[in-house]
Short mmCIF file of C-alpha atoms and ligand atoms in Angstrom, two decimals:
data_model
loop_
_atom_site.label_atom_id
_atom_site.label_comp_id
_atom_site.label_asym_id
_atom_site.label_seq_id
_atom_site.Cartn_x
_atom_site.Cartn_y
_atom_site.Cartn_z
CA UNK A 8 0.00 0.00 0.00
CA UNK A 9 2.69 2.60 1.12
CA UNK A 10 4.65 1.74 -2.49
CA UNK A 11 1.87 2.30 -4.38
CA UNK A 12 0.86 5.52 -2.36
CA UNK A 13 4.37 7.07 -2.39
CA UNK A 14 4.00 6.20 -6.56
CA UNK A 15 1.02 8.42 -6.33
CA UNK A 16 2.72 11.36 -4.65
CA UNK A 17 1.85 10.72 -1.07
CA UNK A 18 5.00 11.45 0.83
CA UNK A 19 4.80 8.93 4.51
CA UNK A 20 5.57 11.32 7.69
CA UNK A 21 5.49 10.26 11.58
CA UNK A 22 4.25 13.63 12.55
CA UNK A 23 1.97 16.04 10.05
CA UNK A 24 -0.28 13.97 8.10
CA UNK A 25 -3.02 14.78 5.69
CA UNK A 26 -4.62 10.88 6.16
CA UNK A 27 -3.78 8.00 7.80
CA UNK A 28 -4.81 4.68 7.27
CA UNK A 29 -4.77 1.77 9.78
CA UNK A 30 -4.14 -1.63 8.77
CA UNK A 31 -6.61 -3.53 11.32
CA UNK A 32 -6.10 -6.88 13.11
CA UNK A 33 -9.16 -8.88 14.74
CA UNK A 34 -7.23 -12.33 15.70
CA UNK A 35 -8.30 -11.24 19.13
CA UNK A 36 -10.57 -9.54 21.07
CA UNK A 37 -7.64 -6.71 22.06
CA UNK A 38 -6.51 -6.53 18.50
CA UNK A 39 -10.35 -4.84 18.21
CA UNK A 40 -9.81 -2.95 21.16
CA UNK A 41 -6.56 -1.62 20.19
CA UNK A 42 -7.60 -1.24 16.53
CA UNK A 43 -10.28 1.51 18.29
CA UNK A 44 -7.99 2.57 20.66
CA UNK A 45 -5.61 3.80 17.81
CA UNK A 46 -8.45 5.64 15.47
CA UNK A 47 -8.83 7.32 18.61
CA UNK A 48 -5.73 8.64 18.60
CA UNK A 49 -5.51 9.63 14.88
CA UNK A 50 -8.80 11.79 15.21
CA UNK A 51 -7.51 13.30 18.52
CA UNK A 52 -4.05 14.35 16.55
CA UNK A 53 -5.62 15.68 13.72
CA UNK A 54 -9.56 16.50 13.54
CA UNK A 55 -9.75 17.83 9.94
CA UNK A 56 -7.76 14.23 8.44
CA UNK A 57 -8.95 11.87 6.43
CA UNK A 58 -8.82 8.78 7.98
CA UNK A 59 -8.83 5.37 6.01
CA UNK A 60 -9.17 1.63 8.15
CA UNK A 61 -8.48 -1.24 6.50
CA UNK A 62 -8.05 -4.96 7.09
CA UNK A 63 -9.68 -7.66 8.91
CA UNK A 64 -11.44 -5.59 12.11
CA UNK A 65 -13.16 -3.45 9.35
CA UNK A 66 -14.81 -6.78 7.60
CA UNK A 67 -16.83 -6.78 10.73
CA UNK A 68 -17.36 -2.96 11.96
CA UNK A 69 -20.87 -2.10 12.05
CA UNK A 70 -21.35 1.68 10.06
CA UNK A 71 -22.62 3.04 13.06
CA UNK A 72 -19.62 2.75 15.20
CA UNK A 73 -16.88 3.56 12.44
CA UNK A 74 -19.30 6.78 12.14
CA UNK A 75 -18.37 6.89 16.07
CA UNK A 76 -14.99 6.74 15.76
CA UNK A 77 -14.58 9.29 13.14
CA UNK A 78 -13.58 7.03 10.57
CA UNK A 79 -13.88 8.17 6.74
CA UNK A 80 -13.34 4.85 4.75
CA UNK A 81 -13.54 1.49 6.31
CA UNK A 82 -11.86 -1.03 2.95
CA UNK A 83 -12.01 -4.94 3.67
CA UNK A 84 -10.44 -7.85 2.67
CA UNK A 85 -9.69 -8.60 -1.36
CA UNK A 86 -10.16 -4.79 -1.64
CA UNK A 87 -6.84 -2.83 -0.44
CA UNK A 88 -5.62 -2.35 -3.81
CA UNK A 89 -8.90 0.30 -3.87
CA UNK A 90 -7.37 2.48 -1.08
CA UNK A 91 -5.16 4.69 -3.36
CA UNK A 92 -8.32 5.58 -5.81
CA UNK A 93 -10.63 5.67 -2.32
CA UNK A 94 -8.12 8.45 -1.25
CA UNK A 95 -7.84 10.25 -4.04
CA UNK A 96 -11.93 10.40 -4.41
CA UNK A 97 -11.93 11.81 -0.83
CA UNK A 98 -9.78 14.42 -1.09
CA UNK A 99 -10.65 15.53 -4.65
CA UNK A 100 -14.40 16.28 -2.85
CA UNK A 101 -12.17 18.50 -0.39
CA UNK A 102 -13.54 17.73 2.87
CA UNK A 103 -14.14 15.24 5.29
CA UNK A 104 -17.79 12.59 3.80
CA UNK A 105 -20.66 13.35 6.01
CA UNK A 106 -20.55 8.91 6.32
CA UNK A 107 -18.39 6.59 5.86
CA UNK A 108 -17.15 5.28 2.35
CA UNK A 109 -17.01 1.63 3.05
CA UNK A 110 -15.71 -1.09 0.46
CA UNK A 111 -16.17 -4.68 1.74
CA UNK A 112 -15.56 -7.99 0.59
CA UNK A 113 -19.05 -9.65 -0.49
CA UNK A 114 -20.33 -12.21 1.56
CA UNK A 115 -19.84 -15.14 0.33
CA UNK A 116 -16.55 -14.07 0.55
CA UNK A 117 -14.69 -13.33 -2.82
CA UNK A 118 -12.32 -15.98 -4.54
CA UNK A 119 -10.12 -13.06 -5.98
CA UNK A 120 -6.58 -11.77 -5.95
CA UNK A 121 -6.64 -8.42 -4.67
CA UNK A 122 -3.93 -6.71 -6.94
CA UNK A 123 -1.68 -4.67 -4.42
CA UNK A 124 1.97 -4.05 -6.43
CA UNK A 125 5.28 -3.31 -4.97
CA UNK A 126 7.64 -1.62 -6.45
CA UNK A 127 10.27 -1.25 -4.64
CA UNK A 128 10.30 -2.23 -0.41
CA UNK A 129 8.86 1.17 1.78
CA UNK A 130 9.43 0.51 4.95
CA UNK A 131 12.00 -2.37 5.04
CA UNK A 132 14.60 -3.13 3.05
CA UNK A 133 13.55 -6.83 3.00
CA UNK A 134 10.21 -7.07 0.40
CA UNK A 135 7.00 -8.70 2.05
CA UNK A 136 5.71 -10.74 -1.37
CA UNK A 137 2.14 -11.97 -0.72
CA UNK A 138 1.73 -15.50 -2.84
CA UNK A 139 -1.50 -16.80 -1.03
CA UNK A 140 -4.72 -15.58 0.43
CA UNK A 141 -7.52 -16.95 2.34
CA UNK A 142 -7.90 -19.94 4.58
CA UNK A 143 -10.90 -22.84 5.04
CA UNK A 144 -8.92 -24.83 7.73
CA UNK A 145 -11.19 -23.48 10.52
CA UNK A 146 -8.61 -23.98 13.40
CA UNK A 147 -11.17 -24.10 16.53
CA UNK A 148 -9.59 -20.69 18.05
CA UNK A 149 -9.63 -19.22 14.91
CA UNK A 150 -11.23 -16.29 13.25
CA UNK A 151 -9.18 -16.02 10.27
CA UNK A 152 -11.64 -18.18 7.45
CA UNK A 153 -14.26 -15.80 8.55
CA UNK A 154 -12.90 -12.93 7.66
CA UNK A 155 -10.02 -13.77 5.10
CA UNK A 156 -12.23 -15.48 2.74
CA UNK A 157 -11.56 -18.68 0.61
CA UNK A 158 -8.14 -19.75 -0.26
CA UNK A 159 -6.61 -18.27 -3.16
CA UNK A 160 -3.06 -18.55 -5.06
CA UNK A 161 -1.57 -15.52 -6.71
CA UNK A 162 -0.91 -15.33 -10.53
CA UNK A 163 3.20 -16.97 -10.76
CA UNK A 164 3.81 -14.56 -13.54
CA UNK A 165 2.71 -11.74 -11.58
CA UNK A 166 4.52 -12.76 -8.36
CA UNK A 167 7.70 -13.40 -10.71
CA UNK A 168 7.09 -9.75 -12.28
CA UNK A 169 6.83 -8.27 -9.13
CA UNK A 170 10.52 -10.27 -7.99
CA UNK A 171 11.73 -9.05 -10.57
CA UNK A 172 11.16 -5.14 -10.02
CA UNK A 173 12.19 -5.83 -6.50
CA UNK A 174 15.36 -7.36 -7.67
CA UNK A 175 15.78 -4.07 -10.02
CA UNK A 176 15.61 -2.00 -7.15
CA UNK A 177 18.11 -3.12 -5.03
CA UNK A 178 16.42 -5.33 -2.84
CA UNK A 179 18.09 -8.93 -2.41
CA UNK A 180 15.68 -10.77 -0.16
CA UNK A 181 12.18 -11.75 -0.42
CA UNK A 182 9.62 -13.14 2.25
CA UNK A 183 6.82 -15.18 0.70
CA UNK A 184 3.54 -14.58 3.17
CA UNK A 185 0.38 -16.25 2.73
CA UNK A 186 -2.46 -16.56 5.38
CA UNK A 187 -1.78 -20.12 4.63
CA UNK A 188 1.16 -20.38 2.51
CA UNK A 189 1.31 -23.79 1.99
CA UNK A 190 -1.95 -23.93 0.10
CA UNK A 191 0.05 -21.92 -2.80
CA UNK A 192 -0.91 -23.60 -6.08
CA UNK A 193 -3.66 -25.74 -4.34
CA UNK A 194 -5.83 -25.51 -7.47
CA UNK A 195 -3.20 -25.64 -10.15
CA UNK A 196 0.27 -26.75 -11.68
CA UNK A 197 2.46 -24.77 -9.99
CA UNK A 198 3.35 -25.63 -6.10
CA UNK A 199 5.52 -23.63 -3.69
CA UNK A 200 8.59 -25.70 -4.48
CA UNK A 201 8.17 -24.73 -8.37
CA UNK A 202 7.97 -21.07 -7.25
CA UNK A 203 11.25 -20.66 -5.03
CA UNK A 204 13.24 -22.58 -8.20
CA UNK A 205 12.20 -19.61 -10.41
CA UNK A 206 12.40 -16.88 -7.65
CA UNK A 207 15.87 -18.37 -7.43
CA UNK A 208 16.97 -17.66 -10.84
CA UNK A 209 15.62 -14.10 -11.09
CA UNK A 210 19.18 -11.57 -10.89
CA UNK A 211 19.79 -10.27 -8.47
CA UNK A 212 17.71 -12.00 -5.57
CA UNK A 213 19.98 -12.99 -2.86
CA UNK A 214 17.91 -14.62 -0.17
CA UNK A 215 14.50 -16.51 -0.17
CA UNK A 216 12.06 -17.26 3.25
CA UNK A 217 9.26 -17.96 4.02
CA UNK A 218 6.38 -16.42 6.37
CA UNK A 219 4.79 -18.88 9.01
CA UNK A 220 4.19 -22.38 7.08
CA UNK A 221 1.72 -24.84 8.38
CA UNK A 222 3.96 -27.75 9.11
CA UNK A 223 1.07 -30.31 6.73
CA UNK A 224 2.26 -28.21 3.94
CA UNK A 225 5.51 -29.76 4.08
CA UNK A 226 6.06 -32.73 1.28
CA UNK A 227 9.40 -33.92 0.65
CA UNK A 228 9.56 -32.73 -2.69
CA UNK A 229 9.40 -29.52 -1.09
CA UNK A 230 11.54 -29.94 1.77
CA UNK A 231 14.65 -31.08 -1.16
CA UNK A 232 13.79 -27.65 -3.56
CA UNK A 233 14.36 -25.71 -0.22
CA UNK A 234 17.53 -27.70 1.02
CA UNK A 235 19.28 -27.57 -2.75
CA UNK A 236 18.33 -24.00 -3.41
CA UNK A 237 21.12 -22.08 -2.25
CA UNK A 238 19.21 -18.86 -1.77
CA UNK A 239 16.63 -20.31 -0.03
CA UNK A 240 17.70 -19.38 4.02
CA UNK A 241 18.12 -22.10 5.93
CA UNK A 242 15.31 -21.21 8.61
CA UNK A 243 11.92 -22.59 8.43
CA UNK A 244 8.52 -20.46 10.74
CA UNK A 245 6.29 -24.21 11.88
CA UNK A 246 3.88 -23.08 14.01
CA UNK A 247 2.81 -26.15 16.45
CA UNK A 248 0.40 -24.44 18.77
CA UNK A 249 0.60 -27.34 21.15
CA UNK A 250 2.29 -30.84 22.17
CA UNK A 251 -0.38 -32.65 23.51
CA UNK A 252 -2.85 -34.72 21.71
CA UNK A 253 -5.67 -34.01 23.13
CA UNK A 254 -5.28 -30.08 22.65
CA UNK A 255 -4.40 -30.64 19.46
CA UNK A 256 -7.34 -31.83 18.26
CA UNK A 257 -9.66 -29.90 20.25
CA UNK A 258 -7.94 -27.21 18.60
CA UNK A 259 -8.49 -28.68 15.20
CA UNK A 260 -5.10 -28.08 14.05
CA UNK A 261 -5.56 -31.92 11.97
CA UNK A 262 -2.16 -33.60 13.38
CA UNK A 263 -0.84 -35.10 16.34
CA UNK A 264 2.34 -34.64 17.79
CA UNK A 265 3.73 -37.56 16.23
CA UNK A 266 3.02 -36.13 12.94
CA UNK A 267 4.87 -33.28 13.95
CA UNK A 268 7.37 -34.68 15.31
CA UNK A 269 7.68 -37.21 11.96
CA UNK A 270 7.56 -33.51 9.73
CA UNK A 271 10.64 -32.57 11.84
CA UNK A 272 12.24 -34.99 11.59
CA UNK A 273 11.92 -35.62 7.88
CA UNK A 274 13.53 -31.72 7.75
CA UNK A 275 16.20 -32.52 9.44
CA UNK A 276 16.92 -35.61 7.29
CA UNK A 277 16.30 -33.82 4.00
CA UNK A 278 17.89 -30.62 4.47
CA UNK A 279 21.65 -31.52 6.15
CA UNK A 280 22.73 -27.83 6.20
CA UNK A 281 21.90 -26.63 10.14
CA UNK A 282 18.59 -25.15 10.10
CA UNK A 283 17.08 -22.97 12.12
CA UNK A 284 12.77 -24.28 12.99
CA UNK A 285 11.38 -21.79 15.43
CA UNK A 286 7.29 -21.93 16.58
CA UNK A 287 4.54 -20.73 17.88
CA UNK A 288 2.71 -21.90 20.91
CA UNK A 289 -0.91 -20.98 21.83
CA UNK A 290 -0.91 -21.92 25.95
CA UNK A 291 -3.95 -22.07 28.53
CA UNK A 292 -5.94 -23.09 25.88
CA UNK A 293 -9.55 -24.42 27.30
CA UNK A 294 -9.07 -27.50 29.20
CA UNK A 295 -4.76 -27.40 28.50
CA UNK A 296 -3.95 -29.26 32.06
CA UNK A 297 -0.41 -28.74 33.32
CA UNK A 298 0.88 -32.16 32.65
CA UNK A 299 -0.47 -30.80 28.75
CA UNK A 300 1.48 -28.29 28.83
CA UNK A 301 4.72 -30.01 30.17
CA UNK A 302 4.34 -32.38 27.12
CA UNK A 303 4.03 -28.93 25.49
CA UNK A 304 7.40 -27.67 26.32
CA UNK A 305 8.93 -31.17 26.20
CA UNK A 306 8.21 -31.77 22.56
CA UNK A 307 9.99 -28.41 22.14
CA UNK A 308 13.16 -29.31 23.72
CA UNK A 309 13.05 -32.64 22.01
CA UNK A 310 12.29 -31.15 18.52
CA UNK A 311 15.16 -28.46 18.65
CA UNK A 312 13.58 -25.87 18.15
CA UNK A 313 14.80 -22.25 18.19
CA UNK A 314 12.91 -19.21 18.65
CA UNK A 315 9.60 -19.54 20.58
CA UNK A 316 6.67 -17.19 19.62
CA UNK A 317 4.34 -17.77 22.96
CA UNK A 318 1.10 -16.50 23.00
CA UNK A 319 -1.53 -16.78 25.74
CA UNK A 320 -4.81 -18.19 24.58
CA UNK A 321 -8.17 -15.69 25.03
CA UNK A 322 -11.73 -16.43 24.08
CA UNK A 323 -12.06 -15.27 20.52
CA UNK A 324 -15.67 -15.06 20.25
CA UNK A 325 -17.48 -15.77 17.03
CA UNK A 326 -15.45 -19.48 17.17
CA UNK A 327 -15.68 -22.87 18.51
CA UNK A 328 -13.22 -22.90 21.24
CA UNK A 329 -15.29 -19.36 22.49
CA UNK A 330 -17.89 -21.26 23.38
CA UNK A 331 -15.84 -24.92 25.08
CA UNK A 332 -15.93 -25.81 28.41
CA UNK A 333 -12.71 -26.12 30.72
CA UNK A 334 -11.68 -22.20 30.17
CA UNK A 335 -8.80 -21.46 32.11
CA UNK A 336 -8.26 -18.49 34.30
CA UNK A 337 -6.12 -15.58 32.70
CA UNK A 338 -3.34 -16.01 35.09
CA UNK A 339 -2.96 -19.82 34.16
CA UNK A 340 -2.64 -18.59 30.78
CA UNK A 341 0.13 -16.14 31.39
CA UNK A 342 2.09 -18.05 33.65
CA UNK A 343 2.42 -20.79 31.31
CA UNK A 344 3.22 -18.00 28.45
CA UNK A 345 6.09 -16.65 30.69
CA UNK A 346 7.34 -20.02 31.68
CA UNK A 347 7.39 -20.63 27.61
CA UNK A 348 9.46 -17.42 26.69
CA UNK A 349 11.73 -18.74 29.15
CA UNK A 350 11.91 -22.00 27.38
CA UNK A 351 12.39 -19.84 24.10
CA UNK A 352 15.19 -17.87 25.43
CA UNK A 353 16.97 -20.89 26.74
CA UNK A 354 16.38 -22.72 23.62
CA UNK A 355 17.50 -19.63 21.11
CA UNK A 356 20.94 -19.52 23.19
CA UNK A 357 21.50 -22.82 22.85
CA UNK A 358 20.46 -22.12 19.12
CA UNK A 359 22.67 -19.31 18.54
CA UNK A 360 26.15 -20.84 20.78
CA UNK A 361 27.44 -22.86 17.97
CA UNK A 362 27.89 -19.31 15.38
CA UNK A 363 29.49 -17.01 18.16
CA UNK A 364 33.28 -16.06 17.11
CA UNK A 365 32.21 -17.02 13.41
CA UNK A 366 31.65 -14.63 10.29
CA UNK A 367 27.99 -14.83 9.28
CA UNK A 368 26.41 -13.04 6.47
CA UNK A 369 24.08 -9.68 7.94
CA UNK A 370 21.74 -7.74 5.84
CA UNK A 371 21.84 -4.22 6.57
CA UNK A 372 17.95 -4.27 8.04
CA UNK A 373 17.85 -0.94 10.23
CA UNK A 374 20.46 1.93 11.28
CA UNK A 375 19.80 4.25 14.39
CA UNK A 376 21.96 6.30 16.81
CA UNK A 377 25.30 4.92 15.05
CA UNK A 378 23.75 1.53 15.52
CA UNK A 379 22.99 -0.74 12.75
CA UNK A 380 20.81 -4.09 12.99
CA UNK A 381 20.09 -6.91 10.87
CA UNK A 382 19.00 -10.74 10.38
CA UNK A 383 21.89 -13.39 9.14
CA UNK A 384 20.58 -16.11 6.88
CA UNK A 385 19.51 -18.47 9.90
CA UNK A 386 16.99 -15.36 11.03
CA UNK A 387 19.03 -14.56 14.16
CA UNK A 388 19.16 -10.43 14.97
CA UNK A 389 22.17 -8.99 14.79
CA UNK A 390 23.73 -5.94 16.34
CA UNK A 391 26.62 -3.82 15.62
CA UNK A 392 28.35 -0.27 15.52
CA UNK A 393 28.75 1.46 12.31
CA UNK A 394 27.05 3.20 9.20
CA UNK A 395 26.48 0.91 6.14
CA UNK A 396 24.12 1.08 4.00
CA UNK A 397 20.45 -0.09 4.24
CA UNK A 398 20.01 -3.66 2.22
CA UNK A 399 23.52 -4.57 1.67
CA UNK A 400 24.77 -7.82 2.56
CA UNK A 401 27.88 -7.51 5.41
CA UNK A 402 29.94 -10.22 6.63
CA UNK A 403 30.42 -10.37 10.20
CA UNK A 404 32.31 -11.86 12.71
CA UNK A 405 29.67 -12.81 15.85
CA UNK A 406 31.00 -12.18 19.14
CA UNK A 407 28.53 -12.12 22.03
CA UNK A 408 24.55 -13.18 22.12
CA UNK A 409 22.13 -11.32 24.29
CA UNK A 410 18.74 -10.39 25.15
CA UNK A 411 18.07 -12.67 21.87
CA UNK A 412 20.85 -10.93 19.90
CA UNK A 413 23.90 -11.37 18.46
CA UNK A 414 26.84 -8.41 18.91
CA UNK A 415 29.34 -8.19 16.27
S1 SF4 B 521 -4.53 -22.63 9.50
FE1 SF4 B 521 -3.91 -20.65 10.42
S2 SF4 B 521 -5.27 -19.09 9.50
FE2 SF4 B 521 -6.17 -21.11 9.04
S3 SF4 B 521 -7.66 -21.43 10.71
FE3 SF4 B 521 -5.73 -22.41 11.38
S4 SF4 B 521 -4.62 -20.81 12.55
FE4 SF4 B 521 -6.28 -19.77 11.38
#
């Protein structure tokens, strides 16, 4: 959105602002909170500007209460590639709409690529490449496939274009992002092993990841395209939610720990090169006993994992595991999320040990106070003195890890 705005003449500011637009979040109940919390703000900063939401809260927000909030144009799913053009309308009728504008996805939901460009990267110097929309997995926690719509895979030539004029402008790594990646190519010919072969060949693209891959998506023929491609970075997002059984399937995540565990270890025999598997856990889910959630942070350790994403689970209402029996209290929840980040931290160090006094590979991510920071191909942060250049690759010699960093 901000690539295609700043083609359009909009020049992005922290302070003065003419409109602002919020990309929304309603995964949970204080994503909707804070999504209000923040429109808030906006109007409070600046009572004359136009203000655009956007996103998944919005596919949901009843007229009356965006009228509330002072919002100007509320733009769903499948339809952000309308916001420049919504904009534009807005200010070309010079003032504030008496309503409203909204643009929503239809219901039922549309099976369409919504056909947002990039350019060249806005705000990072890595490029966020969205291959996939849409889910129909219907995870019990979940409110995603409500609001997402159906799965759908994006055009290769167009995602292969758009590599391309990434590539062009100096950017060497790409994330692929889906809301369910691995149902890329569900429909057709080409699968998500097909497309990092040719992302790999386009000049000038350095580095390959992915976003968060459900761990079913995982075949072997995919697992060997990542392992052989060279710029394909040896660190893999699984998220396993939980390591006990029973949770698992009340959570409707359609595998057991053994399959996980049998996914793993399938990696780790296919792909030889040390590789980095972090997760996410979803803990104090209803009825999650504490033995559960022992076997949670055993299968961890026992899986190697790096980096831990913990989140605490809360009552999402509009889906199935709202309404279960065997809630837990809040303060079950976050003591088993703490006790997890502590697992995280301890497993990350022992993660990150084997590099220290080596010379890794950084690209130049962020620079601030004389400070720059950056991610080496394994996706470990990395800190370090100096002034280089935004996006270039630097080879550095690792000396220290803390607080989940590396120093160099
Ligand atoms: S697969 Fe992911 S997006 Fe789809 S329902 Fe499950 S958690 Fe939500």
């Amino acid at each position: 959105m901000v690539s295609e705005l700043i083609l359009r003449g909009a020049v992005p500011s922290e302070n003065e602002w003419d409109f602002a637009i919020l990309l929304s979040c309603t995964v949970t109940s204080e994503a909707d909170r804070k999504s209000r919390q923040q429109v808030r703000r906006y109007r409070r900063e600046n009572p004359q500007g136009m203000i655009l939401a956007a996103g998944c809260w919005v596919q949901e927000l009843e007229e009356a209460e965006a009228t509330r909030l002072g919002i100007d144009a509320a733009v769903g799913n499948r339809l952000k590639s309308l916001i420049p053009e919504t904009l534009e309308k807005l200010f070309e009728a010079g003032s504030r709409p008496a309503k409203p504008v909204f643009l929503r996805m239809p219901s039922p939901p549309s099976c369409g690529w919504d056909p947002l460009a990039l350019e060249k990267p806005a705000m990072h110097t890595r490029a966020f490449i969205k291959v996939q929309d849409g889910c129909d997995h219907f995870c019990s926690y979940c409110i995603v496939p409500f609001v997402r719509g159906v799965p759908v895979s994006r055009e290769p030539s167009d995602i292969l274009a758009e590599v391309g004029r990434v590539a062009r402008s100096g950017c060497s790594e790409v994330v692929l992002t889906g809301v369910h990646l691995g149902l890329f190519g569900a429909s057709g010919p080409w699968t998500l092993a097909k497309l990092v072969e040719e992302i790999a060949r386009v000049p000038g693209m350095q580095r390959i990841r992915f976003g968060s891959l459900e761990p079913f998506a995982l075949d072997d023929e995919l697992i060997r395209t990542l392992a052989r491609t060279a710029a394909f970075c040896p660190h893999l997002h699984l998220p396993l939610q939980s390591g006990d059984d029973k949770v698992l399937a009340a959570m409707r995540r359609g595998y057991s720990s053994a399959d996980f565990a049998r996914i793993v270890g399938r990696i780790r025999e296919l792909w030889p090169e040390k590789l980095h598997l972090s997760t996410d856990l979803l803990v104090g889910f209803p009825g999650e006993t504490d033995a559960a959630f022992q076997r949670t942070l055993a299968l961890v350790r026992e899986l190697g994992f790096g980096h831990l994403h913990v989140f605490p689970y809360s009552p999402r209402p509009g889906t199935l595991a709202a309404s279960m029996e065997g809630h837990l209290p809040e303060a079950v929840a976050k003591a088993r999320c703490e006790e997890g980040i502590a697992v995280g931290d301890e497993l990350l160090r022992k993660f990150a040990a084997p590099f220290l006094g080596t010379t890794v590979p950084v690209l130049v991510e962020k620079a601030r106070d004389g400070e720059l920071k950056g991610l080496t191909p394994h996706f470990l942060p990395v800190r370090w003195k100096g002034n280089g250049a935004l996006g270039r690759i630097e080879n550095l010699r690792v000396r220290l890890f803390e607080k989940g960093e590396f120093r160099a």
